[in-house]
Short mmCIF file of C-alpha atoms in Angstrom, two decimals:
data_model
loop_
_atom_site.label_atom_id
_atom_site.label_comp_id
_atom_site.label_asym_id
_atom_site.label_seq_id
_atom_site.Cartn_x
_atom_site.Cartn_y
_atom_site.Cartn_z
CA MET A 1 0.00 0.00 0.00
CA ASP A 2 1.26 3.47 -0.86
CA PHE A 3 0.32 6.92 0.44
CA PHE A 4 -2.12 7.67 -2.38
CA GLN A 5 -4.05 4.49 -1.62
CA ALA A 6 -3.97 5.35 2.10
CA ILE A 7 -5.46 8.79 1.41
CA VAL A 8 -8.26 7.39 -0.76
CA LEU A 9 -9.09 4.72 1.80
CA GLY A 10 -8.95 7.32 4.59
CA ILE A 11 -11.54 9.39 2.76
CA VAL A 12 -13.75 6.34 2.25
CA GLU A 13 -13.41 5.39 5.94
CA GLY A 14 -14.23 8.85 7.25
CA LEU A 15 -17.20 9.39 4.97
CA THR A 16 -18.77 5.98 5.56
CA GLU A 17 -17.85 5.01 9.15
CA PHE A 18 -20.92 6.59 10.72
CA LEU A 19 -23.31 6.06 7.85
CA PRO A 20 -25.32 2.81 8.03
CA ILE A 21 -23.75 1.51 4.82
CA SER A 22 -20.69 -0.40 6.15
CA SER A 23 -17.41 1.47 6.16
CA THR A 24 -15.44 -1.79 6.34
CA GLY A 25 -17.39 -3.08 3.37
CA HIS A 26 -16.65 0.02 1.34
CA MET A 27 -13.00 -0.12 2.40
CA ILE A 28 -12.69 -3.72 1.22
CA LEU A 29 -14.40 -2.92 -2.06
CA ALA A 30 -12.34 0.26 -2.56
CA GLY A 31 -9.18 -1.67 -1.75
CA HIS A 32 -10.10 -4.22 -4.38
CA PHE A 33 -10.35 -1.56 -7.08
CA LEU A 34 -7.16 0.14 -5.86
CA GLY A 35 -5.35 -3.16 -6.11
CA VAL A 36 -4.32 -3.45 -2.46
CA GLU A 37 -6.06 -6.68 -1.49
CA GLN A 38 -2.94 -8.71 -2.14
CA ASP A 39 -1.09 -6.87 0.63
CA GLY A 40 -2.67 -9.20 3.16
CA ASP A 41 -2.56 -8.64 6.90
CA PHE A 42 -1.40 -5.02 6.83
CA VAL A 43 -4.40 -3.96 4.74
CA LYS A 44 -6.76 -5.58 7.25
CA THR A 45 -4.93 -3.86 10.11
CA PHE A 46 -5.01 -0.55 8.22
CA GLU A 47 -8.77 -0.83 7.63
CA ILE A 48 -9.34 -1.31 11.37
CA SER A 49 -6.70 1.07 12.74
CA ILE A 50 -7.58 4.24 10.83
CA GLN A 51 -10.94 4.16 12.58
CA LEU A 52 -9.15 6.00 15.39
CA GLY A 53 -9.30 9.11 13.23
CA SER A 54 -13.05 8.75 12.94
CA ILE A 55 -13.38 8.29 16.71
CA LEU A 56 -11.65 11.61 17.34
CA ALA A 57 -14.20 13.23 15.03
CA VAL A 58 -17.02 11.91 17.26
CA LEU A 59 -15.36 13.38 20.34
CA PHE A 60 -15.01 16.69 18.54
CA VAL A 61 -18.62 16.90 17.31
CA LEU A 62 -20.50 15.41 20.31
CA TYR A 63 -18.31 16.52 23.21
CA HIS A 64 -21.17 18.63 24.66
CA LYS A 65 -23.27 15.47 25.09
CA LEU A 66 -20.47 13.07 25.97
CA PHE A 67 -19.39 15.15 28.94
CA LYS A 68 -22.79 15.78 30.48
CA GLY A 69 -21.87 13.37 33.26
CA LEU A 70 -20.34 10.03 34.20
CA ASP A 71 -23.63 8.23 33.60
CA ILE A 72 -23.38 8.32 29.81
CA TRP A 73 -19.87 6.82 29.93
CA LEU A 74 -21.06 4.00 32.20
CA LYS A 75 -23.83 3.21 29.73
CA LEU A 76 -21.33 3.18 26.85
CA CYS A 77 -19.21 0.72 28.84
CA VAL A 78 -22.25 -1.50 29.39
CA GLY A 79 -23.02 -1.33 25.67
CA PHE A 80 -19.44 -2.27 24.85
CA VAL A 81 -19.34 -5.41 27.02
CA PRO A 82 -21.04 -7.82 24.52
CA THR A 83 -18.91 -6.64 21.60
CA GLY A 84 -15.72 -6.66 23.64
CA LEU A 85 -16.27 -10.18 24.94
CA ILE A 86 -17.48 -11.77 21.71
CA GLY A 87 -14.94 -9.84 19.64
CA PHE A 88 -12.07 -11.08 21.82
CA LEU A 89 -13.21 -14.69 21.59
CA ALA A 90 -13.99 -14.60 17.87
CA TYR A 91 -11.14 -12.34 16.69
CA LYS A 92 -9.19 -14.90 14.65
CA TYR A 93 -12.37 -16.17 12.98
CA VAL A 94 -13.85 -12.76 12.18
CA ARG A 95 -10.91 -11.75 9.98
CA GLU A 96 -11.67 -14.70 7.71
CA PHE A 97 -14.99 -13.08 6.76
CA PHE A 98 -13.27 -10.02 5.25
CA THR A 99 -14.16 -10.87 1.65
CA SER A 100 -15.81 -8.84 -1.07
CA GLN A 101 -18.57 -11.41 -1.61
CA THR A 102 -19.55 -11.37 2.07
CA VAL A 103 -19.71 -7.58 1.98
CA ALA A 104 -22.00 -7.52 -1.05
CA VAL A 105 -24.47 -10.01 0.44
CA MET A 106 -24.60 -8.28 3.83
CA LEU A 107 -25.11 -4.88 2.20
CA ILE A 108 -28.25 -6.24 0.54
CA VAL A 109 -29.52 -7.99 3.67
CA GLY A 110 -28.94 -4.86 5.78
CA GLY A 111 -30.68 -2.69 3.21
CA ILE A 112 -33.81 -4.85 3.31
CA ILE A 113 -33.80 -4.71 7.12
CA PHE A 114 -33.58 -0.90 7.05
CA LEU A 115 -36.58 -0.66 4.73
CA LEU A 116 -38.63 -2.97 6.96
CA VAL A 117 -37.67 -1.09 10.14
CA GLU A 118 -38.46 2.29 8.59
CA TYR A 119 -41.83 0.99 7.42
CA ARG A 120 -42.51 -0.02 11.03
CA GLN A 121 -41.34 3.38 12.28
CA GLN A 122 -43.69 5.24 9.98
CA LYS A 123 -46.66 3.09 11.02
CA SER A 124 -45.96 3.54 14.73
CA GLN A 125 -47.73 6.35 16.56
CA LYS A 126 -45.61 6.13 19.72
CA ILE A 127 -43.60 9.16 20.88
CA LYS A 128 -39.93 8.46 20.28
CA LYS A 129 -37.30 8.82 22.99
CA ASP A 130 -35.11 11.78 22.07
CA ASP A 131 -33.02 12.50 25.19
CA ILE A 132 -29.68 10.73 25.54
CA THR A 133 -29.79 11.04 29.33
CA LYS A 134 -32.97 8.92 29.38
CA ILE A 135 -31.33 5.86 27.82
CA THR A 136 -31.40 2.96 30.30
CA TYR A 137 -28.60 0.51 31.02
CA LYS A 138 -30.74 -2.29 29.63
CA GLU A 139 -31.22 -0.41 26.36
CA ALA A 140 -27.49 0.29 26.15
CA PHE A 141 -26.72 -3.42 26.64
CA VAL A 142 -29.25 -4.53 24.00
CA ILE A 143 -27.83 -2.09 21.45
CA GLY A 144 -24.33 -3.29 22.30
CA LEU A 145 -25.44 -6.87 21.78
CA CYS A 146 -26.80 -6.00 18.34
CA GLN A 147 -23.50 -4.30 17.54
CA CYS A 148 -21.91 -7.77 17.53
CA PHE A 149 -23.56 -8.48 14.18
CA ALA A 150 -21.28 -5.83 12.69
CA MET A 151 -18.34 -8.22 13.05
CA ILE A 152 -19.54 -9.60 9.72
CA PRO A 153 -18.15 -7.19 7.07
CA GLY A 154 -20.88 -5.40 5.15
CA THR A 155 -23.32 -5.43 8.07
CA SER A 156 -22.26 -1.97 9.32
CA ARG A 157 -21.61 -1.24 12.98
CA SER A 158 -23.61 1.98 12.83
CA GLY A 159 -26.32 0.23 10.82
CA ALA A 160 -26.75 -2.54 13.39
CA THR A 161 -26.84 -0.15 16.35
CA ILE A 162 -29.11 2.39 14.66
CA VAL A 163 -31.60 -0.35 13.74
CA ALA A 164 -31.52 -1.58 17.34
CA GLY A 165 -32.15 1.95 18.62
CA LEU A 166 -35.07 2.46 16.26
CA LEU A 167 -36.65 -0.86 17.29
CA ILE A 168 -36.28 0.03 20.96
CA GLY A 169 -38.09 3.32 20.39
CA PHE A 170 -35.37 5.94 19.89
CA SER A 171 -35.87 8.85 17.54
CA ARG A 172 -33.77 8.71 14.36
CA THR A 173 -31.40 11.37 15.70
CA LEU A 174 -30.94 9.75 19.11
CA ALA A 175 -30.34 6.34 17.50
CA ALA A 176 -27.58 7.89 15.38
CA GLU A 177 -25.99 9.82 18.26
CA PHE A 178 -25.84 6.82 20.60
CA SER A 179 -24.47 4.71 17.76
CA PHE A 180 -21.68 7.26 17.23
CA MET A 181 -20.86 7.37 20.94
CA LEU A 182 -20.83 3.59 21.31
CA ALA A 183 -18.18 3.53 18.59
CA ILE A 184 -15.68 5.17 20.96
CA PRO A 185 -14.93 2.23 23.31
CA THR A 186 -15.60 -0.30 20.54
CA MET A 187 -13.15 1.17 18.05
CA PHE A 188 -10.48 1.93 20.62
CA ALA A 189 -10.58 -1.69 21.78
CA ALA A 190 -10.70 -3.17 18.27
CA THR A 191 -7.88 -0.96 17.02
CA GLY A 192 -5.68 -1.46 20.06
CA TYR A 193 -6.08 -5.22 20.00
CA ASP A 194 -5.48 -5.49 16.25
CA ILE A 195 -2.33 -3.35 16.44
CA TYR A 196 -1.06 -5.42 19.37
CA LYS A 197 -1.61 -8.67 17.45
CA ASN A 198 0.18 -7.30 14.38
CA LEU A 199 3.09 -5.32 15.82
CA ASN A 200 5.50 -7.40 13.74
CA ILE A 201 4.23 -5.87 10.47
CA LEU A 202 4.22 -2.24 11.65
CA ASP A 203 7.54 -0.87 10.44
CA SER A 204 8.21 2.87 10.00
CA GLN A 205 6.74 2.90 6.49
CA ASN A 206 3.53 1.19 7.54
CA LEU A 207 3.17 3.43 10.60
CA ALA A 208 3.49 6.51 8.39
CA ILE A 209 0.79 5.14 6.09
CA LEU A 210 -1.47 4.49 9.09
CA PHE A 211 -0.94 8.04 10.34
CA VAL A 212 -1.80 9.61 6.98
CA GLY A 213 -4.91 7.44 6.62
CA GLY A 214 -6.02 8.30 10.16
CA VAL A 215 -5.66 12.06 9.65
CA VAL A 216 -7.61 11.95 6.39
CA ALA A 217 -10.29 9.79 8.05
CA PHE A 218 -10.65 12.35 10.87
CA ILE A 219 -11.20 15.25 8.46
CA SER A 220 -13.70 13.43 6.26
CA ALA A 221 -15.53 11.97 9.29
CA LEU A 222 -16.07 15.49 10.70
CA LEU A 223 -17.93 16.44 7.56
CA SER A 224 -19.83 13.17 7.38
CA ILE A 225 -21.08 13.24 11.00
CA LYS A 226 -22.37 16.80 10.81
CA LEU A 227 -24.17 16.27 7.50
CA PHE A 228 -25.60 12.91 8.59
CA LEU A 229 -27.08 14.24 11.84
CA ARG A 230 -28.62 17.13 9.95
CA PHE A 231 -30.06 14.71 7.39
CA VAL A 232 -31.67 12.25 9.85
CA SER A 233 -33.22 15.10 11.85
CA ARG A 234 -35.33 15.83 8.77
CA PHE A 235 -35.53 12.61 6.74
CA SER A 236 -35.77 8.83 7.23
CA TYR A 237 -33.17 6.09 6.67
CA ILE A 238 -35.03 4.71 3.63
CA SER A 239 -32.53 6.15 1.14
CA PHE A 240 -29.71 4.30 2.92
CA GLY A 241 -31.66 1.05 2.64
CA TYR A 242 -32.07 1.47 -1.12
CA TYR A 243 -28.42 2.48 -1.48
CA ARG A 244 -27.24 -0.66 0.34
CA ILE A 245 -29.35 -2.91 -1.86
CA LEU A 246 -28.26 -1.18 -5.07
CA ILE A 247 -24.54 -1.17 -4.30
CA GLY A 248 -24.72 -4.76 -3.03
CA VAL A 249 -26.39 -6.00 -6.21
CA ILE A 250 -23.89 -4.12 -8.38
CA PHE A 251 -20.92 -5.65 -6.60
CA LEU A 252 -22.44 -9.14 -6.56
CA PHE A 253 -22.88 -8.92 -10.31
CA TYR A 254 -19.36 -7.54 -10.74
CA PHE A 255 -17.72 -10.31 -8.70
CA TRP A 256 -19.82 -12.92 -10.48
CA GLN A 257 -18.58 -11.58 -13.81
CA ILE A 258 -14.88 -11.59 -12.93
CA HIS A 259 -15.06 -15.09 -11.44
CA ALA A 260 -17.22 -16.56 -14.18
#
């Protein structure tokens, strides 16, 4: 991987990390077209590690809600427990799912789920919870449990947690905000563990590439988070459902063609 590829992938990561369309999926697909798949373990570590840049963007944008009190951090820790435990136990198996075909299928499946959940949302007459301080520990744990599905590339961490929040009864904006916040402990843990397991491949060149990708991801994530929160405060997630299905079908067809 070179610096140009790192910059492109950093942009893709930052723009898609907090959208319910699978940043890892888009990174794998973008890497395929950039010709970096053959680089093996470092590419997988890069795709996970530059998420740190995106995390810093969350802290920057939502600091006024994150630091309202200790309670919100305790709830984020509770939400992280299922992912942390299952992720630790399944780490070596999860990396085997990082394939383009898996991404394409899960994009389609996730898109269908979003359409069904939004249809349910629009039919429901219940008042939606819209205050982050009112989230219970049980709700935080359930959302964290659903986040485990995102270990399958193409599912989308934000997609899984947003869907869980909507089903519980959160407003679209609150579901997105809590999803973003829950990414903080999750990504720190995933990145730290992956770097620790792959220290042997992180020479000075690779570290420089990681740094560049992380900085680019931070900048693009800032823009993405602000625009996304503004969007969901006014519109539904239906467009993301259709996008997932469309892009998944396109890539399934593409991979079928090149392997035919």
